[in-house]
């Protein structure tokens, strides 16, 4: 017995049932023209993943059901391939994360058994778990259809093995984070080793709010060897041929894979996340405040690579504390990227605001209040441009700054999306150097140097008072970032981090700043998840929090 199976990684849009179904049809027809017997899609493809509480709307669930019935009718056409499609489905009084085998006018439904409820996942909030899934039969082949989390533990695949499955097809909605693909391979290899049943892992691709899906679907034969690895970061259709070999099927191809460079993966994630956020929300472009520093320069580079220079507006907003080299670096950054650059002087609005506040501030010394006025006036002006031209305001703060509150609420935190939200400052420097030497596949920006060298080498500064640098207020970034990674990603205690060689008073201070800045982070814009513990969906600390370690 032989089967030709097409695996498709699509970029669906959450809530766009008609558009997503049209994508399914297009890829079905393309696979059919190539001789596919069966076409397999990723998790919740008809409604997009993750739908969050949108899936509680009965109208959305019904629209997906209508789409499934239409695909079922179309499956009776001569030569039509079978489909493995996914959708929310209401049955037995509960809502399920469902997978459907559609073939020859009939549909077999199975429900996701293991519902993830950790990190960015909250499926128990909206779905009911299904029973342990039974095999489906397609052209005399016994196929298991575990869904995503169903293969992260062994009992679902063990159950399917006992029911005599010959092949497992696994729809997934697995978000990107650094080094996660190796973890997926390890889990798949464990399930294959336990069952001696081959497995095809079909992931989606694209950006959805804070999450980015990297694709990278793969096929693993029963001996644990890779038969196929699909492209990362783009939609793709791959045809595979299978032959029944004793108990199970075997994919006839072979593949070799080595992990991509870390910075390459991170840059692609930032680029795809911004591109899809802009595209799916129908913004004509973005606007970015250009300070001449490395954060805004890297953000602009990502934006031009994602959208093209014609869709990126840079704006300089100098005050009396802005140095000539900073103005020049912002201008060079825009020139290297080929993007538009405007300049708005803020000294007049700052003086006017201070004049209005003068009677109430009279007799009090100047302090951080006056510094923050500059950042907030910049935010007002940038938001005005966003409102007038419809462009998305992209903020430029990084994870190091957001961790310790080194950002002005309603100032440089103004905006609708943050490219660097989950990127530590030391990684910002590494990414800037990488981008000056490399260009991501599919990038719209120019090759070669796009970030001024002086933006990389000069001391970082907020530019809100004379001769200010970040290190006036913060530890050196290589120290700060190492402490933050211990506190955030590893959940280490102060004592454990001190034991690694860091000064106790520094670690304690960083912890205090981290906790006290939670209220700012709650009001920050979304940004693409890169690490295991991104702020927001991954890490949810209370605003009122008296816990401190000493």
Coordinates of N, CA, C and O in Angstrom, one line a residue, residues 160-255:
X160 N -3.0 5.2 21.0 CA -3.1 5.0 19.5 C -2.3 3.8 19.0 O -2.8 3.0 18.2
X161 N -1.2 3.6 19.6 CA -0.3 2.5 19.2 C -1.1 1.2 19.5 O -1.1 0.2 18.7
X162 N -1.7 1.1 20.7 CA -2.4 -0.1 21.1 C -3.6 -0.4 20.2 O -4.1 -1.5 20.0
X163 N -4.1 0.7 19.6 CA -5.2 0.6 18.6 C -4.8 0.3 17.2 O -5.6 0.3 16.3
X164 N -3.5 0.1 17.0 CA -3.0 -0.4 15.8 C -2.8 0.7 14.7 O -2.8 0.4 13.5
X165 N -2.5 1.9 15.1 CA -2.2 3.0 14.1 C -0.9 2.7 13.3 O 0.0 2.1 13.9
X166 N -0.9 3.1 12.1 CA 0.3 2.8 11.2 C 1.0 4.1 10.9 O 2.1 4.1 10.3
X167 N 0.4 5.2 11.3 CA 1.0 6.5 11.0 C 0.3 7.6 11.9 O -0.9 7.5 12.1
X168 N 1.0 8.5 12.5 CA 0.4 9.6 13.3 C 0.7 10.9 12.5 O 1.8 11.3 12.2
X169 N -0.4 11.6 12.3 CA -0.4 13.0 11.7 C -0.8 14.0 12.8 O -1.9 13.9 13.3
X170 N 0.1 14.9 13.1 CA -0.1 15.8 14.3 C -0.2 17.2 13.9 O 0.8 17.9 13.6
X171 N -1.4 17.8 13.9 CA -1.6 19.3 13.7 C -1.1 20.0 14.9 O -1.4 19.7 16.0
X172 N -0.3 21.1 14.7 CA 0.3 21.9 15.7 C 0.1 23.4 15.6 O 0.0 23.9 14.4
X173 N 0.0 24.1 16.7 CA 0.2 25.5 16.8 C 1.2 25.8 17.8 O 0.9 26.2 18.9
X174 N 2.5 25.6 17.4 CA 3.6 25.7 18.4 C 4.4 27.0 18.1 O 5.0 27.2 17.1
X175 N 4.3 28.0 19.1 CA 4.9 29.3 18.9 C 6.5 29.2 19.0 O 7.0 28.3 19.6
X176 N 7.1 30.1 18.3 CA 8.6 30.1 18.3 C 9.1 30.6 19.7 O 8.5 31.5 20.3
X177 N 10.1 30.0 20.1 CA 11.0 30.6 21.1 C 12.4 30.1 20.8 O 12.5 29.0 20.1
X178 N 13.4 30.7 21.3 CA 14.8 30.3 20.9 C 15.1 28.9 21.4 O 14.7 28.5 22.5
X179 N 15.6 28.1 20.5 CA 16.0 26.7 20.7 C 14.9 25.8 20.9 O 15.1 24.6 21.4
X180 N 13.7 26.1 20.5 CA 12.5 25.3 20.8 C 12.4 24.1 19.8 O 11.9 23.1 20.1
X181 N 12.9 24.3 18.6 CA 12.8 23.3 17.5 C 13.5 22.0 18.0 O 12.9 20.9 17.8
X182 N 14.6 22.1 18.6 CA 15.3 20.9 19.1 C 14.5 20.2 20.1 O 14.5 19.0 20.1
X183 N 13.7 21.0 20.9 CA 12.8 20.3 21.9 C 11.7 19.6 21.2 O 11.3 18.5 21.6
X184 N 11.2 20.2 20.2 CA 10.1 19.5 19.4 C 10.6 18.2 18.8 O 9.9 17.1 18.9
X185 N 11.8 18.2 18.3 CA 12.4 17.0 17.7 C 12.6 15.9 18.8 O 12.3 14.7 18.6
X186 N 13.0 16.4 19.9 CA 13.2 15.4 21.0 C 12.0 14.8 21.5 O 11.9 13.5 21.7
X187 N 10.9 15.5 21.6 CA 9.6 15.0 22.0 C 9.1 14.0 20.9 O 8.6 12.9 21.3
X188 N 9.2 14.4 19.7 CA 8.7 13.5 18.6 C 9.5 12.2 18.6 O 8.9 11.1 18.5
X189 N 10.8 12.3 18.8 CA 11.7 11.1 18.8 C 11.3 10.2 20.0 O 11.3 9.0 19.8
X190 N 11.0 10.8 21.1 CA 10.5 10.0 22.3 C 9.2 9.2 22.0 O 9.1 8.0 22.2
X191 N 8.3 9.9 21.3 CA 7.0 9.2 21.0 C 7.2 8.1 20.0 O 6.6 7.1 20.0
X192 N 8.0 8.4 19.0 CA 8.3 7.4 17.9 C 9.0 6.2 18.5 O 8.7 5.1 18.2
X193 N 10.0 6.5 19.4 CA 10.7 5.4 20.0 C 9.8 4.5 20.9 O 10.0 3.3 20.9
X194 N 8.9 5.1 21.6 CA 7.9 4.3 22.4 C 7.0 3.5 21.6 O 6.6 2.4 22.1
X195 N 6.6 4.0 20.5 CA 5.5 3.3 19.7 C 6.0 2.6 18.5 O 5.2 1.8 17.9
X196 N 7.2 3.0 17.9 CA 7.6 2.5 16.6 C 6.7 2.8 15.5 O 6.5 2.1 14.6
X197 N 6.0 4.0 15.7 CA 5.1 4.5 14.7 C 5.6 5.8 14.2 O 5.9 6.7 15.0
X198 N 5.7 6.0 12.8 CA 6.2 7.3 12.3 C 5.2 8.4 12.6 O 4.0 8.2 12.9
X199 N 5.8 9.6 12.6 CA 5.0 10.8 13.0 C 5.3 12.0 12.1 O 6.5 12.2 11.7
X200 N 4.2 12.7 11.7 CA 4.4 13.9 10.9 C 3.9 15.0 11.7 O 2.7 15.0 12.2
X201 N 4.7 16.0 11.9 CA 4.4 17.2 12.8 C 4.2 18.4 11.9 O 5.1 18.8 11.2
X202 N 3.0 18.9 11.9 CA 2.6 20.0 11.0 C 2.3 21.2 11.7 O 1.3 21.3 12.5
X203 N 3.2 22.2 11.6 CA 3.1 23.5 12.4 C 2.6 24.6 11.5 O 2.8 24.6 10.3
X204 N 2.0 25.6 12.1 CA 1.6 26.8 11.3 C 2.8 27.8 11.3 O 3.8 27.6 11.9
X205 N 2.6 28.8 10.5 CA 3.7 29.9 10.3 C 2.9 31.2 10.4 O 1.8 31.3 10.0
X206 N 3.7 32.2 10.9 CA 3.1 33.6 10.9 C 3.0 34.2 12.3 O 3.3 33.6 13.3
X207 N 2.6 35.5 12.3 CA 2.5 36.2 13.5 C 1.1 36.4 14.0 O 0.2 36.6 13.2
X208 N 0.9 36.3 15.3 CA -0.5 36.5 15.9 C -0.2 37.2 17.2 O 0.1 36.6 18.2
X209 N -0.4 38.5 17.2 CA -0.2 39.4 18.4 C 1.2 39.2 18.9 O 2.2 39.4 18.2
X210 N 1.4 38.7 20.1 CA 2.7 38.5 20.7 C 3.4 37.3 20.1 O 4.7 37.2 20.3
X211 N 2.7 36.4 19.6 CA 3.3 35.1 19.2 C 3.7 35.1 17.7 O 3.1 35.7 16.9
X212 N 4.8 34.3 17.5 CA 5.2 34.1 16.1 C 5.4 32.6 16.0 O 5.9 31.9 16.8
X213 N 4.8 32.0 14.9 CA 4.9 30.6 14.6 C 5.9 30.4 13.4 O 5.8 31.1 12.4
X214 N 6.9 29.6 13.6 CA 8.1 29.5 12.8 C 8.0 28.4 11.7 O 8.9 28.2 10.9
X215 N 6.8 27.7 11.6 CA 6.8 26.6 10.6 C 7.7 25.5 11.1 O 7.6 25.0 12.2
X216 N 8.6 25.0 10.1 CA 9.5 24.0 10.5 C 8.8 22.6 10.7 O 9.3 21.8 11.5
X217 N 7.7 22.4 10.0 CA 7.1 21.1 10.1 C 8.1 20.0 9.7 O 9.0 20.2 8.9
X218 N 7.8 18.8 10.2 CA 8.8 17.7 9.9 C 8.1 16.3 9.9 O 7.0 16.2 10.5
X219 N 8.8 15.4 9.3 CA 8.4 14.0 9.3 C 9.5 13.1 9.9 O 10.6 13.3 9.5
X220 N 9.1 12.2 10.8 CA 10.0 11.4 11.5 C 9.6 9.9 11.3 O 8.5 9.6 11.6
X221 N 10.5 9.1 10.7 CA 10.2 7.7 10.5 C 10.2 6.9 11.8 O 10.7 7.4 12.8
X222 N 9.8 5.7 11.8 CA 9.7 4.9 13.0 C 11.0 4.6 13.6 O 11.1 4.3 14.8
X223 N 12.1 4.7 12.9 CA 13.4 4.5 13.4 C 14.0 5.8 14.0 O 15.2 5.8 14.5
X224 N 13.2 6.9 14.0 CA 13.7 8.2 14.6 C 14.4 9.0 13.6 O 14.9 10.1 14.0
X225 N 14.6 8.6 12.4 CA 15.3 9.4 11.4 C 14.4 10.5 10.8 O 13.2 10.2 10.6
X226 N 14.9 11.6 10.4 CA 14.1 12.7 9.8 C 14.0 12.3 8.3 O 15.0 12.1 7.6
X227 N 12.7 12.3 7.9 CA 12.5 12.1 6.4 C 12.3 13.4 5.7 O 12.5 13.5 4.5
X228 N 11.9 14.5 6.5 CA 11.5 15.8 5.8 C 11.5 16.9 6.9 O 11.0 16.7 8.0
X229 N 12.1 18.0 6.5 CA 12.0 19.2 7.3 C 11.5 20.3 6.4 O 12.2 20.7 5.4
X230 N 10.3 20.9 6.7 CA 9.8 22.0 5.8 C 10.4 23.3 6.2 O 11.0 23.5 7.2
X231 N 10.3 24.3 5.3 CA 11.0 25.6 5.5 C 10.5 26.3 6.8 O 9.3 26.1 7.2
X232 N 11.4 27.1 7.4 CA 11.0 28.0 8.5 C 10.6 29.3 7.9 O 11.0 29.7 6.8
X233 N 9.7 30.0 8.6 CA 9.3 31.4 8.4 C 8.5 31.7 7.2 O 8.2 32.8 6.9
X234 N 8.0 30.7 6.5 CA 7.2 30.9 5.3 C 6.2 29.8 5.1 O 6.4 28.7 5.5
X235 N 5.1 30.1 4.4 CA 4.1 29.1 4.0 C 4.8 28.1 3.0 O 5.6 28.5 2.2
X236 N 4.3 26.9 3.1 CA 4.9 25.9 2.3 C 4.0 24.7 2.1 O 3.2 24.4 3.0
X237 N 4.1 24.0 1.0 CA 3.4 22.7 0.8 C 4.5 21.7 0.4 O 5.3 22.0 -0.6
X238 N 4.5 20.6 1.1 CA 5.5 19.6 0.8 C 4.8 18.2 0.5 O 4.0 17.8 1.4
X239 N 5.1 17.6 -0.6 CA 4.6 16.3 -0.9 C 5.5 15.2 -0.4 O 6.7 15.2 -0.6
X240 N 4.9 14.2 0.2 CA 5.7 13.1 0.7 C 5.0 11.8 0.2 O 3.8 11.7 0.1
X241 N 5.8 10.7 0.0 CA 5.3 9.4 -0.4 C 5.6 8.4 0.6 O 6.7 8.3 1.1
X242 N 4.6 7.6 0.9 CA 4.7 6.6 2.0 C 4.4 5.2 1.5 O 3.5 5.1 0.7
X243 N 5.1 4.3 2.0 CA 4.9 2.9 1.7 C 4.7 2.0 3.0 O 5.4 2.2 3.9
X244 N 3.7 1.2 2.9 CA 3.5 0.3 4.1 C 4.6 -0.7 4.2 O 4.9 -1.4 3.3
X245 N 5.3 -0.6 5.3 CA 6.5 -1.5 5.6 C 6.3 -2.3 6.8 O 6.7 -1.9 7.9
X246 N 5.7 -3.5 6.7 CA 5.4 -4.3 7.8 C 4.2 -3.7 8.6 O 3.1 -3.4 8.0
X247 N 4.4 -3.4 9.9 CA 3.4 -2.8 10.7 C 2.9 -1.4 10.3 O 1.8 -1.0 10.4
X248 N 3.9 -0.6 9.9 CA 3.7 0.8 9.8 C 4.1 1.3 8.4 O 4.8 0.6 7.6
X249 N 3.7 2.6 8.1 CA 4.2 3.2 6.9 C 5.6 3.8 7.1 O 6.0 4.0 8.2
X250 N 6.3 4.0 6.0 CA 7.6 4.6 6.0 C 7.6 5.7 4.9 O 7.2 5.4 3.8
X251 N 8.1 6.9 5.3 CA 8.2 8.0 4.3 C 9.5 7.7 3.5 O 10.6 7.3 4.1
X252 N 9.4 7.8 2.2 CA 10.4 7.4 1.3 C 11.6 8.4 1.2 O 12.6 8.0 0.6
X253 N 11.5 9.6 1.7 CA 12.6 10.6 1.6 C 13.4 10.6 2.8 O 13.1 9.9 3.9
X254 N 14.6 11.3 2.8 CA 15.5 11.5 3.9 C 15.8 12.9 4.0 O 15.8 13.7 3.0
X255 N 16.1 13.4 5.2 CA 16.5 14.8 5.4 C 17.6 14.9 6.4 O 17.7 14.1 7.3

